[in-house]
Coordinates of C-alpha atoms in Angstrom, one line a residue:
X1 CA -57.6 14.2 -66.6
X2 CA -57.2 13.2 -63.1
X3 CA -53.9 14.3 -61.4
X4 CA -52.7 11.6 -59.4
X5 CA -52.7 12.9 -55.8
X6 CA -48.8 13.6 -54.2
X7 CA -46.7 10.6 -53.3
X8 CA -46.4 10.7 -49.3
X9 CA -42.5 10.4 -47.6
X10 CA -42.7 7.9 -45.5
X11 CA -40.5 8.7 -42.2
X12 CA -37.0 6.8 -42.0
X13 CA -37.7 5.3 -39.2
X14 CA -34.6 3.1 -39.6
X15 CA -31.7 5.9 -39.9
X16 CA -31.9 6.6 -36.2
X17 CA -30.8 3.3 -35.6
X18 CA -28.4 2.7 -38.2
X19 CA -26.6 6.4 -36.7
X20 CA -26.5 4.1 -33.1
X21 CA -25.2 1.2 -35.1
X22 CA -22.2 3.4 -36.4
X23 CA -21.4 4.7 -32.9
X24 CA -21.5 1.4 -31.0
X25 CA -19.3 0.0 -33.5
X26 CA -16.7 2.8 -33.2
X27 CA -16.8 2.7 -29.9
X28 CA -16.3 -0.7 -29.5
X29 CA -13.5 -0.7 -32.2
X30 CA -11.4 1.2 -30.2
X31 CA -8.7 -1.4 -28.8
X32 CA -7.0 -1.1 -25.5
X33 CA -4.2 0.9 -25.5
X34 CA -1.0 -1.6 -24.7
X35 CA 0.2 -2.6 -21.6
X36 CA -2.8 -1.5 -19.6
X37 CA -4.0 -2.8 -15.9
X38 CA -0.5 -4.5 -15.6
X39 CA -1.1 -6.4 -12.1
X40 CA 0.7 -4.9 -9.0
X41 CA 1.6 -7.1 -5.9
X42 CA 2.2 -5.9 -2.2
X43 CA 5.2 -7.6 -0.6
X44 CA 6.7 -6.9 3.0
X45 CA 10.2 -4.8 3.8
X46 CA 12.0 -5.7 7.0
X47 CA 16.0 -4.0 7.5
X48 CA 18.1 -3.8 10.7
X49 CA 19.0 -0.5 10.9
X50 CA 21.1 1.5 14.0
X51 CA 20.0 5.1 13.4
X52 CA 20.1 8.6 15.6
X53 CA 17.5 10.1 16.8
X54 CA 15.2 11.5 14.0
X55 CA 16.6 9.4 11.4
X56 CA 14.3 7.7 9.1
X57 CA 15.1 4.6 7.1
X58 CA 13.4 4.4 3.6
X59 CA 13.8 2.1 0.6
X60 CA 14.2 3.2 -2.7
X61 CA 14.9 1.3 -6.6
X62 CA 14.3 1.6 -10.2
X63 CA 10.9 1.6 -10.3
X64 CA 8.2 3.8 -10.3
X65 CA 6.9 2.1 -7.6
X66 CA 10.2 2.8 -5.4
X67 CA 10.4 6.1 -6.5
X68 CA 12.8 5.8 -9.6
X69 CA 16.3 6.3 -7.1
X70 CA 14.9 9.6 -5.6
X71 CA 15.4 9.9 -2.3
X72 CA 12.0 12.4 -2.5
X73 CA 10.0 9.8 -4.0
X74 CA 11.4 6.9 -1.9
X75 CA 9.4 4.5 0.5
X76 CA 9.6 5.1 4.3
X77 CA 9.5 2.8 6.6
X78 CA 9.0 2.5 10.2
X79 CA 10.0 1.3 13.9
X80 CA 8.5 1.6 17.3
X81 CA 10.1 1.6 20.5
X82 CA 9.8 -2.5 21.1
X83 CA 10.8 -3.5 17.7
X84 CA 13.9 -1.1 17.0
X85 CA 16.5 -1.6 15.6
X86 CA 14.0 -3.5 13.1
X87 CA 12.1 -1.7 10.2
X88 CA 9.1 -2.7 8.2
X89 CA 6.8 -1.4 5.6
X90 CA 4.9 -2.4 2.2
X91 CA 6.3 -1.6 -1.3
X92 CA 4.5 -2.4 -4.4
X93 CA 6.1 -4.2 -7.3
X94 CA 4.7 -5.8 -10.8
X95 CA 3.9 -9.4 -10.2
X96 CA 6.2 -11.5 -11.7
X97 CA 9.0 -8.9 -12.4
X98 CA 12.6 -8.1 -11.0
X99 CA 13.1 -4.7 -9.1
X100 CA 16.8 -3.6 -7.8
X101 CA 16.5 -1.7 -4.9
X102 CA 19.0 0.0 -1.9
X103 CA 18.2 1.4 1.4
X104 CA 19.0 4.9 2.5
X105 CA 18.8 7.0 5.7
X106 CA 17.0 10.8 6.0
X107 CA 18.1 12.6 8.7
X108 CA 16.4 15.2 11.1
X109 CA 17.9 17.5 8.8
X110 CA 17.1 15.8 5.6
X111 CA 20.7 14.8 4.9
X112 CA 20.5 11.5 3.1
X113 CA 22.9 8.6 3.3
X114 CA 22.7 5.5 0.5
X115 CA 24.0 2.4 1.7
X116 CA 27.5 1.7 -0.1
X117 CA 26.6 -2.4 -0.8
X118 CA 25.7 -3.1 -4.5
X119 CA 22.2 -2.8 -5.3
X120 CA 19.9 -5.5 -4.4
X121 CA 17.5 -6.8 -6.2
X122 CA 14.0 -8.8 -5.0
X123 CA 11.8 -10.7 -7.7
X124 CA 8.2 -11.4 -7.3
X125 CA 7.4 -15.1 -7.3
X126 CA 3.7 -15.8 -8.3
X127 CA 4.1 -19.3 -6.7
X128 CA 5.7 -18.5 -3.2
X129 CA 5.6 -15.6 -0.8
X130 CA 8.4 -12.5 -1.9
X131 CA 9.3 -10.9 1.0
X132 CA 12.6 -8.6 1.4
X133 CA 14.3 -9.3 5.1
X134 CA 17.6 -7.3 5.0
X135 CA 20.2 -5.8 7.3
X136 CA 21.8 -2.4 6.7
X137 CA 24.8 -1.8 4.8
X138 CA 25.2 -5.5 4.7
X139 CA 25.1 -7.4 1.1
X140 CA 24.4 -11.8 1.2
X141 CA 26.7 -13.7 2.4
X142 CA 26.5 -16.6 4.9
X143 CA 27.0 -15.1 8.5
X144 CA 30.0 -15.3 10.6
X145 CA 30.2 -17.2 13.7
X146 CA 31.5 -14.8 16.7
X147 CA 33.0 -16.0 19.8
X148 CA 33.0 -12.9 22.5
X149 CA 34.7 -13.4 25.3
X150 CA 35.6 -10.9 28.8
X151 CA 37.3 -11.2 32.1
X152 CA 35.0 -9.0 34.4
X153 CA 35.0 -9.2 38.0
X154 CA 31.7 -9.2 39.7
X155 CA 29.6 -8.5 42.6
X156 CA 27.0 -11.1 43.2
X157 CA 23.6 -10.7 41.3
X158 CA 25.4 -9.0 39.1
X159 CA 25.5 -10.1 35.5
X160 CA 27.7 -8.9 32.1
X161 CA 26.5 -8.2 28.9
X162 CA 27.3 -7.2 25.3
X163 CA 25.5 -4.3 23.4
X164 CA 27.0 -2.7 20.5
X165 CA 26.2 -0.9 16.7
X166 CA 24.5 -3.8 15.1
X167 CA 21.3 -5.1 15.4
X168 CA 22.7 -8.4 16.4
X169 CA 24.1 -6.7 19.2
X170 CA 21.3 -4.6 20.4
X171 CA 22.1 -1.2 18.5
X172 CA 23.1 0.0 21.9
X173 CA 19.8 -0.1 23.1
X174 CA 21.1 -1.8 27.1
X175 CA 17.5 -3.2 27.2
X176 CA 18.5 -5.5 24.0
X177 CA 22.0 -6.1 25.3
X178 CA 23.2 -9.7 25.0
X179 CA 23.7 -11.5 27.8
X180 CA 26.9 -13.4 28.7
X181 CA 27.0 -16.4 31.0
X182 CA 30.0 -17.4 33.1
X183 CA 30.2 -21.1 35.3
X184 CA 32.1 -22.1 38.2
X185 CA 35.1 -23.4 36.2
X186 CA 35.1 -20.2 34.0
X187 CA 34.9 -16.9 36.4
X188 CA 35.5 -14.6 35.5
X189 CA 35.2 -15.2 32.4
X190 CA 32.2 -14.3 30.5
X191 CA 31.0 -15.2 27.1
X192 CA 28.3 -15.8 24.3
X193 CA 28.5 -17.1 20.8
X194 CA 26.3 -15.5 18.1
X195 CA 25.9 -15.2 14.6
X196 CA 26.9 -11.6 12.4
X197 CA 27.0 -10.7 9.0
X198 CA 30.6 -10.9 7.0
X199 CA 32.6 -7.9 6.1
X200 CA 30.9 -5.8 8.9
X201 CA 32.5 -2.8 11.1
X202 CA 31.6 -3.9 14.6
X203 CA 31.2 -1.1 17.6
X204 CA 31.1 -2.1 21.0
X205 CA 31.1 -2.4 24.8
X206 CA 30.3 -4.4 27.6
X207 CA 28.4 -3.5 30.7
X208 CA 27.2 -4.7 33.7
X209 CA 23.7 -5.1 35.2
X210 CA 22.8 -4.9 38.7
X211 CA 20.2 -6.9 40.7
X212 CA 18.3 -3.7 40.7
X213 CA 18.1 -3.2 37.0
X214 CA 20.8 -0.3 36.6
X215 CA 23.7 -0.5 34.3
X216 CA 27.5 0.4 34.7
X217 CA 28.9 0.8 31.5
X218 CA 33.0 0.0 31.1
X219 CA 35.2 2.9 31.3
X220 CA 37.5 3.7 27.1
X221 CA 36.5 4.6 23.5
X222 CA 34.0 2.2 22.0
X223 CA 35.6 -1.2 20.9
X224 CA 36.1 -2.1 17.5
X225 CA 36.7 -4.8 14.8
X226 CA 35.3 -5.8 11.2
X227 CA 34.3 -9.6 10.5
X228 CA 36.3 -11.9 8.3
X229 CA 34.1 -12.6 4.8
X230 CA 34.1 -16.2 6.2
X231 CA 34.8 -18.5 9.3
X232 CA 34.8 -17.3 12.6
X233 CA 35.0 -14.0 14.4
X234 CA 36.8 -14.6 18.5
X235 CA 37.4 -11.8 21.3
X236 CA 39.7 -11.8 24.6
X237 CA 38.7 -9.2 26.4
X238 CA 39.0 -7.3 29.3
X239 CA 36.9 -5.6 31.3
X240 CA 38.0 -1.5 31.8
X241 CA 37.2 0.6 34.5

């Protein structure tokens, strides 16, 4: 009797491939987990803001982009000698979405002020460029025409001007002083019309320029008034030794 000879295993060659298979299609099962690569856009920041020395203006809001409201976590932003008392910086915000945000103020010292206005708020426009252009402390509302006007006697080549807290009127900064302009029929009286928010504590002060670029400064405490929330803002001032 002849034994038949031993049947031979042939090798699987096919279950290395089916193990891949499996693996690829687990891997590729796995969905995306929800909400992810949510699109961020970059928009501009630009406040007028009088601060003291040291300060540091900074916007924050209730994103995670804006730092949440912590003042640790909040944006700075930045000035330089030619464009003070203006601020400007980049914040990031989801495109298409609505952010409320305020400005605040760091000291030195790292005392922190928030502006008292209601929050703001800034939405991204996919159509149009978003761009946040704001003044300090100052919520919307159309501005107030101001009429300033001062008796001041001069010398000749001598010339008055206004400087004062807001950025309007130069943040004190004599350099960005507004000039007043007087006329034959006028002397001495000077004046200059301008444009400031509503609702706004105003500080200031004349002074006078000389032909050879010094300043006299008028003599008292600061001056001060606030701005009607509509119409028209006048002075009649005058000039104190």
């Amino acid at each position: 009797m002849t034994t038949a000879p031993p049947r031979t295993t042939a090798t699987a060659w096919w279950r290395p491939l089916l193990l891949v298979a499996a693996l690829l299609t687990g891997l590729l099962g796995v969905a995306a987990p929800a909400g992810a690569a949510t699109a961020e856009a970059t928009i501009s920041v630009t406040v007028s803001a009088v601060t003291n020395p040291g300060d540091t203006v900074l916007i924050s809001g209730n994103t995670a982009q804006l730092g949440n409201w912590n003042p640790a976590a909040a944006v700075p932003l930045h000035t330089t000698a030619q464009t003070y008392p203006s601020w400007t910086g980049y914040v990031q915000i989801i495109e298409g979405s609505t952010a409320e945000y305020k400005f605040l103020i760091r000291s030195s010292t790292g005392v922190v002020t928030w502006e008292s206005v209601p929050n703001r708020s800034v939405t991204h426009s996919t159509t149009a460029i978003t761009a946040i252009d704001d003044r300090w402390n100052v919520g919307s509302g159309a501005p107030v025409a101001a009429s300033f006007r001062v008796t001041a006697t001069t010398a000749y080549g001598q010339n008055v001007y206004l400087v004062g807290n807001l950025a309007e009127l130069g943040g004190w900064n004599p350099a960005a002083a507004v000039p007043l302009t007087t006329g034959s029929g006028g002397y001495p009286t000077w004046g200059a019309g301008l444009q400031l928010p509503p609702n706004t504590p105003v500080a200031y002060k004349y002074l006078i320029r000389n032909p050879d670029g010094s300043v006299a400064w008028e003599g008292g405490a600061d001056r001060t008034a606030t701005t009607p929330p509509t119409g028209t803002f006048t002075t009649a001032d005058t000039w104190r030794q």
